[in-house]
Coordinates of C-alpha atoms in Angstrom, one line a residue:
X828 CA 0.0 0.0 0.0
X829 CA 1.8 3.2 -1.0
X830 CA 1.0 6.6 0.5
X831 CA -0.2 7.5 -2.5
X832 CA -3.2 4.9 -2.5
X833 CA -4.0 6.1 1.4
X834 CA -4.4 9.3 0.3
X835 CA -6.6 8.5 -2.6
X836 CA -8.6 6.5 0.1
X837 CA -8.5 10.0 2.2
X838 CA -9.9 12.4 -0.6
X839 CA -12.8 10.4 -2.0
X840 CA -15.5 12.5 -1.3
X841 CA -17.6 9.9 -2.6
X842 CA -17.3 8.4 1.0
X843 CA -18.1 9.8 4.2
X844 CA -15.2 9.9 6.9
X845 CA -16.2 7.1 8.9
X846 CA -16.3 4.9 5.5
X847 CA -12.9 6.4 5.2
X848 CA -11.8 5.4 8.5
X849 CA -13.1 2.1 8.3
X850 CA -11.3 1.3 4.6
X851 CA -8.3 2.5 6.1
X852 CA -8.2 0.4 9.4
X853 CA -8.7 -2.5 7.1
X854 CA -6.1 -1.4 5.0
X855 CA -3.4 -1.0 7.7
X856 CA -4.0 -4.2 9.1
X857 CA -3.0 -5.7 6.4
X858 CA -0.1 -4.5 6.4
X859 CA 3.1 -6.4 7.7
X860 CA 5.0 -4.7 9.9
X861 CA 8.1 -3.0 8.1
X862 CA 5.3 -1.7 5.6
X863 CA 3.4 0.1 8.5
X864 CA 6.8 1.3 10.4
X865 CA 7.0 3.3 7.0
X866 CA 3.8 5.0 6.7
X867 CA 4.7 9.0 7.9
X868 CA 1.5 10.9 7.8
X869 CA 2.7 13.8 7.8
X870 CA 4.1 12.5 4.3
X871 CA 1.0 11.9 3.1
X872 CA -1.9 14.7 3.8
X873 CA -1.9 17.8 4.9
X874 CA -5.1 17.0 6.7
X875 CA -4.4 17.5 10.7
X876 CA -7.5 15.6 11.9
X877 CA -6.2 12.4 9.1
X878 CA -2.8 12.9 10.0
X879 CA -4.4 12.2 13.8
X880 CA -6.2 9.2 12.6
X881 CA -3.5 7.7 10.9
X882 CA -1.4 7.6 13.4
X883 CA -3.9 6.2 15.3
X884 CA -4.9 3.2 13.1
X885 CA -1.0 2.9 12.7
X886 CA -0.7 1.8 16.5
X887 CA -4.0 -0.2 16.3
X888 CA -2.4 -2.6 13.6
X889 CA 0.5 -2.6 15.6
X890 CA -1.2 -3.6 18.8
X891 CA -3.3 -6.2 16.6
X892 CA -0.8 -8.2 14.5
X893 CA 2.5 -7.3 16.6
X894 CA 1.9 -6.9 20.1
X895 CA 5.4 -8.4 20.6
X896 CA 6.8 -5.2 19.5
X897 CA 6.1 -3.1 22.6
X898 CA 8.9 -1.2 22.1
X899 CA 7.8 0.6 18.7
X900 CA 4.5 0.3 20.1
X901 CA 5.5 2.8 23.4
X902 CA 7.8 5.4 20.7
X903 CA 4.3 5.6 18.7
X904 CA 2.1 6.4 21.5
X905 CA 4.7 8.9 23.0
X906 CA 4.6 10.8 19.0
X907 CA 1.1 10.6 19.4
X908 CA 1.2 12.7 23.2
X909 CA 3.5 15.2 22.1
X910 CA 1.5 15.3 18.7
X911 CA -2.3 15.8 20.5
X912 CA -1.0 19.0 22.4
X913 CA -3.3 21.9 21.0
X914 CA -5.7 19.3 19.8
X915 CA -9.2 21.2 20.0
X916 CA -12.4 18.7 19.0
X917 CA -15.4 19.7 17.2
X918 CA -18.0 18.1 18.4
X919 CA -20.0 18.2 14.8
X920 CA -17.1 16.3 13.2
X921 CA -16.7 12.3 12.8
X922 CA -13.5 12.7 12.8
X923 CA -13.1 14.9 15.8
X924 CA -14.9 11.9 18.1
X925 CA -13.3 9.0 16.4
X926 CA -9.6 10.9 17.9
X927 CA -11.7 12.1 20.7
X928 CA -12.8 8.0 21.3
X929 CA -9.6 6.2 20.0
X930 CA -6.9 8.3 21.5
X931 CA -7.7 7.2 25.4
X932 CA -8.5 4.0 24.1
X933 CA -4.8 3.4 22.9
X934 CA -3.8 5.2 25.4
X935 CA -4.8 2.7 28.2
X936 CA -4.7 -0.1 26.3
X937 CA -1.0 0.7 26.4
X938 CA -0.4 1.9 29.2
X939 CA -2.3 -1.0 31.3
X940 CA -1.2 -4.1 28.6
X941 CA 2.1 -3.1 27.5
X942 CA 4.1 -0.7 29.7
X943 CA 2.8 -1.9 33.0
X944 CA 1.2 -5.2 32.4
X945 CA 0.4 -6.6 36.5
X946 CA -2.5 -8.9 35.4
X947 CA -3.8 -7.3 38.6
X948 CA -5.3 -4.2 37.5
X949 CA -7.6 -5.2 34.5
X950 CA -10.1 -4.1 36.1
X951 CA -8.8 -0.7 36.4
X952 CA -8.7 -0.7 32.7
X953 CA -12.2 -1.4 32.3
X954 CA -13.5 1.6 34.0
X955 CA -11.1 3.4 31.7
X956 CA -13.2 1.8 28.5
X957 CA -16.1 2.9 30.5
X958 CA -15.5 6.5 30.5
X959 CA -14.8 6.7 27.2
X960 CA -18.0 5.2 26.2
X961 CA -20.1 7.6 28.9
X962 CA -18.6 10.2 26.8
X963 CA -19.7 8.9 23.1
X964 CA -22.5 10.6 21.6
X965 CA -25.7 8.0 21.3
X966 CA -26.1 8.1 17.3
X967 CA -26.1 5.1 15.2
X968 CA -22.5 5.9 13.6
X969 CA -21.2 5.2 17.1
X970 CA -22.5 1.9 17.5
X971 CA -19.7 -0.2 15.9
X972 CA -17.3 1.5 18.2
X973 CA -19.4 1.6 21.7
X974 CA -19.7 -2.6 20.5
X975 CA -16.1 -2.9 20.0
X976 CA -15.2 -0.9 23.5
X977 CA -17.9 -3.3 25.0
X978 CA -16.3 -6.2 23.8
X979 CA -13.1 -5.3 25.2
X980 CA -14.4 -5.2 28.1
X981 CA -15.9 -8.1 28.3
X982 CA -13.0 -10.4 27.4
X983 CA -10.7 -8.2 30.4
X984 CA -13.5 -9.5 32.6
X985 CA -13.4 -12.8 32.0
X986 CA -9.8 -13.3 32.6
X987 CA -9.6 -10.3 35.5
X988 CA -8.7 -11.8 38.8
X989 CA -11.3 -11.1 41.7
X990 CA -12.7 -7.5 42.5
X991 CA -15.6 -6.3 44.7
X992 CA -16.2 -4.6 41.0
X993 CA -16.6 -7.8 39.1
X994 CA -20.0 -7.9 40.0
X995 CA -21.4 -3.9 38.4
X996 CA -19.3 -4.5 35.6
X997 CA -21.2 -8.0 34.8
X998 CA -24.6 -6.3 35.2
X999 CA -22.9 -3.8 33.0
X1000 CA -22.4 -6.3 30.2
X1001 CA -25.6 -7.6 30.9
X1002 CA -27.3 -4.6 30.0
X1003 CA -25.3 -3.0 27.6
X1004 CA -23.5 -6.0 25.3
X1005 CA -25.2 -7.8 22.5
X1006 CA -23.2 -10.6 21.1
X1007 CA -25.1 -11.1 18.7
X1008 CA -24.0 -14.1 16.3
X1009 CA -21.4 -14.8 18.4
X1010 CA -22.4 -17.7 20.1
X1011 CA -19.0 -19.0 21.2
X1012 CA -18.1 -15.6 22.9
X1013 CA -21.8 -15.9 24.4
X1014 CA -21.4 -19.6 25.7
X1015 CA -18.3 -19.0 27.3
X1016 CA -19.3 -15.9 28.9
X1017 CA -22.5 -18.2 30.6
X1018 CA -19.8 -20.7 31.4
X1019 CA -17.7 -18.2 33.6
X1020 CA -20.8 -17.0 35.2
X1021 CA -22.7 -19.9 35.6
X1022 CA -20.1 -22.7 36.6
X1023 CA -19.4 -23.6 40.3
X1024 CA -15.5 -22.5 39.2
X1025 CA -13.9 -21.7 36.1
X1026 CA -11.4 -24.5 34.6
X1027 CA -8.5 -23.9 33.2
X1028 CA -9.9 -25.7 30.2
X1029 CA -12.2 -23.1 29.9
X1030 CA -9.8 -20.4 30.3
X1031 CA -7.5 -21.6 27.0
X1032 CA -11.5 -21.8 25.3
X1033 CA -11.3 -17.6 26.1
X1034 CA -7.4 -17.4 25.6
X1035 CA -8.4 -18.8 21.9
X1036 CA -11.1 -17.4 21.2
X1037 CA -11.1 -13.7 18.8
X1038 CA -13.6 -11.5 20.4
X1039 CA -13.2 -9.3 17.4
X1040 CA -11.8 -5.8 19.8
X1041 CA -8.3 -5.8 18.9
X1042 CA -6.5 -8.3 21.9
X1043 CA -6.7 -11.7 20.4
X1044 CA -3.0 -11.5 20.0
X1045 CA -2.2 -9.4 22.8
X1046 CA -3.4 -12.3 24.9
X1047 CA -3.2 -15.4 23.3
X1048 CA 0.9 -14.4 22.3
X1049 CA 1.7 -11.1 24.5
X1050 CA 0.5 -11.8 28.2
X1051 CA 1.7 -15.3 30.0
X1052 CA -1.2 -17.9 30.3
X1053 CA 0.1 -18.8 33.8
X1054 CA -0.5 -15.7 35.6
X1055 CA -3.9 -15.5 33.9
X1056 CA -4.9 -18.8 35.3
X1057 CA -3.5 -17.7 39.0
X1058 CA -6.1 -14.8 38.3
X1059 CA -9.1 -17.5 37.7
X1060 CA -7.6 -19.7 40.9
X1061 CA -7.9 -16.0 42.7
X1062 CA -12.2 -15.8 41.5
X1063 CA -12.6 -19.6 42.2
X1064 CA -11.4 -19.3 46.0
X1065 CA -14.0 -16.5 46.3
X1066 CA -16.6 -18.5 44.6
X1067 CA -15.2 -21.0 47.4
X1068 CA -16.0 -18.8 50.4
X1069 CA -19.4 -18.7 49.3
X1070 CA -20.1 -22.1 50.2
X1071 CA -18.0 -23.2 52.7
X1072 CA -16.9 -21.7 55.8
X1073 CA -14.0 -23.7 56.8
X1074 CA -12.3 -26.3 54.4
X1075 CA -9.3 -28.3 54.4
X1076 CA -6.5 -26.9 52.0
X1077 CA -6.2 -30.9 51.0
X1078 CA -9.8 -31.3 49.8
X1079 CA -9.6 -27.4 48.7
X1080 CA -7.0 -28.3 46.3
X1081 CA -9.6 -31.3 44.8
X1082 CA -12.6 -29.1 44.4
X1083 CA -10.2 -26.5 42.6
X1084 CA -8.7 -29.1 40.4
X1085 CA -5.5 -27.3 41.1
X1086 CA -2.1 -29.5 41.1
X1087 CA 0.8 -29.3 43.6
X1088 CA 2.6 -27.0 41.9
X1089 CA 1.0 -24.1 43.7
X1090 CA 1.2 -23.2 47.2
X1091 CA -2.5 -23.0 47.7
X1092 CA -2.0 -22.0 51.2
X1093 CA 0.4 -19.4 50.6
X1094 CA -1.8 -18.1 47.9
X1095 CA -4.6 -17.8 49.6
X1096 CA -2.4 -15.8 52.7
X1097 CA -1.6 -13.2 50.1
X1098 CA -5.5 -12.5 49.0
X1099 CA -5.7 -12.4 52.9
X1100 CA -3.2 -9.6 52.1
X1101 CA -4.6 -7.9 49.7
X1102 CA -8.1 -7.7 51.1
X1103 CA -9.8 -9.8 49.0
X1104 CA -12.4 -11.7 51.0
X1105 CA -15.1 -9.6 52.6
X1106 CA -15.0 -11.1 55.8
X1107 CA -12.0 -12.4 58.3
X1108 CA -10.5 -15.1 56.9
X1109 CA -7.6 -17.4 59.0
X1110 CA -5.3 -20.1 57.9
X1111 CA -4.5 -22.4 60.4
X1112 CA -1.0 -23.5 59.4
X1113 CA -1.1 -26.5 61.9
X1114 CA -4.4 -28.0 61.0
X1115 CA -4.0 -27.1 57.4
X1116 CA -7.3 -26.0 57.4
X1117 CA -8.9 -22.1 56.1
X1118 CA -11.8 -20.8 57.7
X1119 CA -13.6 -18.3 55.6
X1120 CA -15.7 -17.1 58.6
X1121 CA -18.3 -17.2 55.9
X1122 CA -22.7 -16.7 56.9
X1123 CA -24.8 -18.4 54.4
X1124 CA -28.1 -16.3 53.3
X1125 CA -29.5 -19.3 51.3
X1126 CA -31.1 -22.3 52.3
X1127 CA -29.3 -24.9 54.6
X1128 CA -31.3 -27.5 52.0
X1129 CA -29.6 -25.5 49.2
X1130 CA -26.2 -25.4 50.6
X1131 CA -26.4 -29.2 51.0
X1132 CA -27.4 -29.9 47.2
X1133 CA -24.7 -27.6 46.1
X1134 CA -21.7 -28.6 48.0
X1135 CA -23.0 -32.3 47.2
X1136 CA -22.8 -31.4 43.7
X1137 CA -19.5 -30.1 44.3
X1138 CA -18.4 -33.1 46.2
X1139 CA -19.7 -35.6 42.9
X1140 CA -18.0 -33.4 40.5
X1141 CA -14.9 -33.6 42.2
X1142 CA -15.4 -37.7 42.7
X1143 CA -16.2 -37.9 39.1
X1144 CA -12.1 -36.1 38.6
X1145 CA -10.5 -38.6 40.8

């Protein structure tokens, strides 16, 4: 793609900017990588707002095809700071909100997957997507971009280790995400909401699955599989708390399905740490045991069926 054919997607005033945006976003992403490295908008149209928007889509394909390439990735996103000083939005233009939308977007994504990738803090990046889309106008030609904000969302969600925010943020989705044919992305989101714990079966179903928002790379090749995992363990041992209030940290690692490897008990003394559970939870190191000082609001007759369940499922394993 030479600059010359971006440009002649740029001037065709037979299309309207977001068609232009669109065909260009395409176009970039087809791109391999030393053919993108080249593209200098400033090269290539005198246009401020499409030189913006270039070097936006220009980090998106990076992100995309070559999240392994952080380093490019971070010297692009500083040009685009120093270049967005002085930038003033018109709130009547397309492509005003589409840098007004996509710069923050980048932005985090960066800062949050790239430069300071914890695993910890997804969460944190999620109310960052939901500020940008408070601030998106309501018309129709936002739709595709509110969906694909959505959609990033909901995949950080799904492998986001526990937070008393998990909770809003699934109503959120509830109300506000249409997967429409989807149905993968659909049954695996019922699966991590649904199921008595999440398996790590099911998390490499998510890890390879393309939620169509930009991070199926960025995931599946960028972030390390085992420290996502340690962030489903995290969600399963407060699913645990739920039903039991003291456990062995022998038959906890059997209803987990979680092998040796880990230190389940020292794992569990760091949430302790962090302030994960809501009530007072103690390890006795002697007995082996955790009690999760838990108070049941359902049912004893429920509590029984459910932990039963729990009990056969975990037979049915060994």
């Amino acid at each position: 793609m030479s600059s010359t054919q971006i440009l002649d997607i740029i001037t065709d005033q037979s299309h309207s900017d977001k068609a232009k945006i669109d065909t260009l976003r395409n176009v970039l992403r087809q791109l391999d990588k030393p053919q993108l490295l080249s593209i200098l908008s400033s090269s290539i149209t005198s246009d401020p707002s499409f030189r913006h928007i270039l070097d936006l889509l220009k980090i998106d394909s990076l992100m995309v095809n070559f999240p392994e390439d952080a380093n490019s990735i971070g010297e692009l996103v500083s040009l685009l700071n120093r270049s967005m000083i002085g930038f003033r939005h018109d709130v009547k233009d397309y492509k005003s909100w589409f840098i007004k939308i996509t710069t923050p977007d980048l932005q985090s994504d960066y800062q949050y997957l790239f430069k300071g990738l914890e695993y910890d803090n997804f969460i944190d990046l999620i109310n960052k997507k939901m500020l940008i889309i408070n601030g998106i106008p309501k018309e129709e030609e936002f739709r595709e971009v509110v969906h694909a904000l959505n959609l990033k969302i909901l995949e950080l969600y799904l492998i986001s280790c526990y937070d008393f925010r998990n909770g809003n943020i699934c109503n959120y989705l509830n109300d506000n995400l249409q997967l429409g044919g989807d149905e993968e992305a659909r049954n695996l989101s019922n699966l991590v909401v649904l199921s008595p714990f999440v398996s790590k079966d099911l998390l490499v179903s998510i890890v390879n699955h393309d939620f169509r928002n930009g991070y199926f790379k960025i995931v599946k090749e960028h972030m390390d599989f085992d420290r996502l995992y340690l962030n489903i363990i995290e969600n399963n041992i407060i699913k645990l708390s739920q039903y039991f209030s003291f456990i062995k940290i022998e038959t906890a690692y059997e209803v987990l399905d979680v092998t040796k490897n880990l230190d389940l008990e020292s794992f569990i003394f760091q949430m302790i740490i962090k302030n994960k559970f809501n009530n007072a939870v103690k390890i006795d190191q002697l007995e082996q045991t955790v009690d999760f000082g838990s108070t049941f609001e359902y049912t004893l007759e429920d509590h029984i069926k459910y932990v039963g369940g729990l009990v056969n499922d975990v037979y049915l394993r060994i």
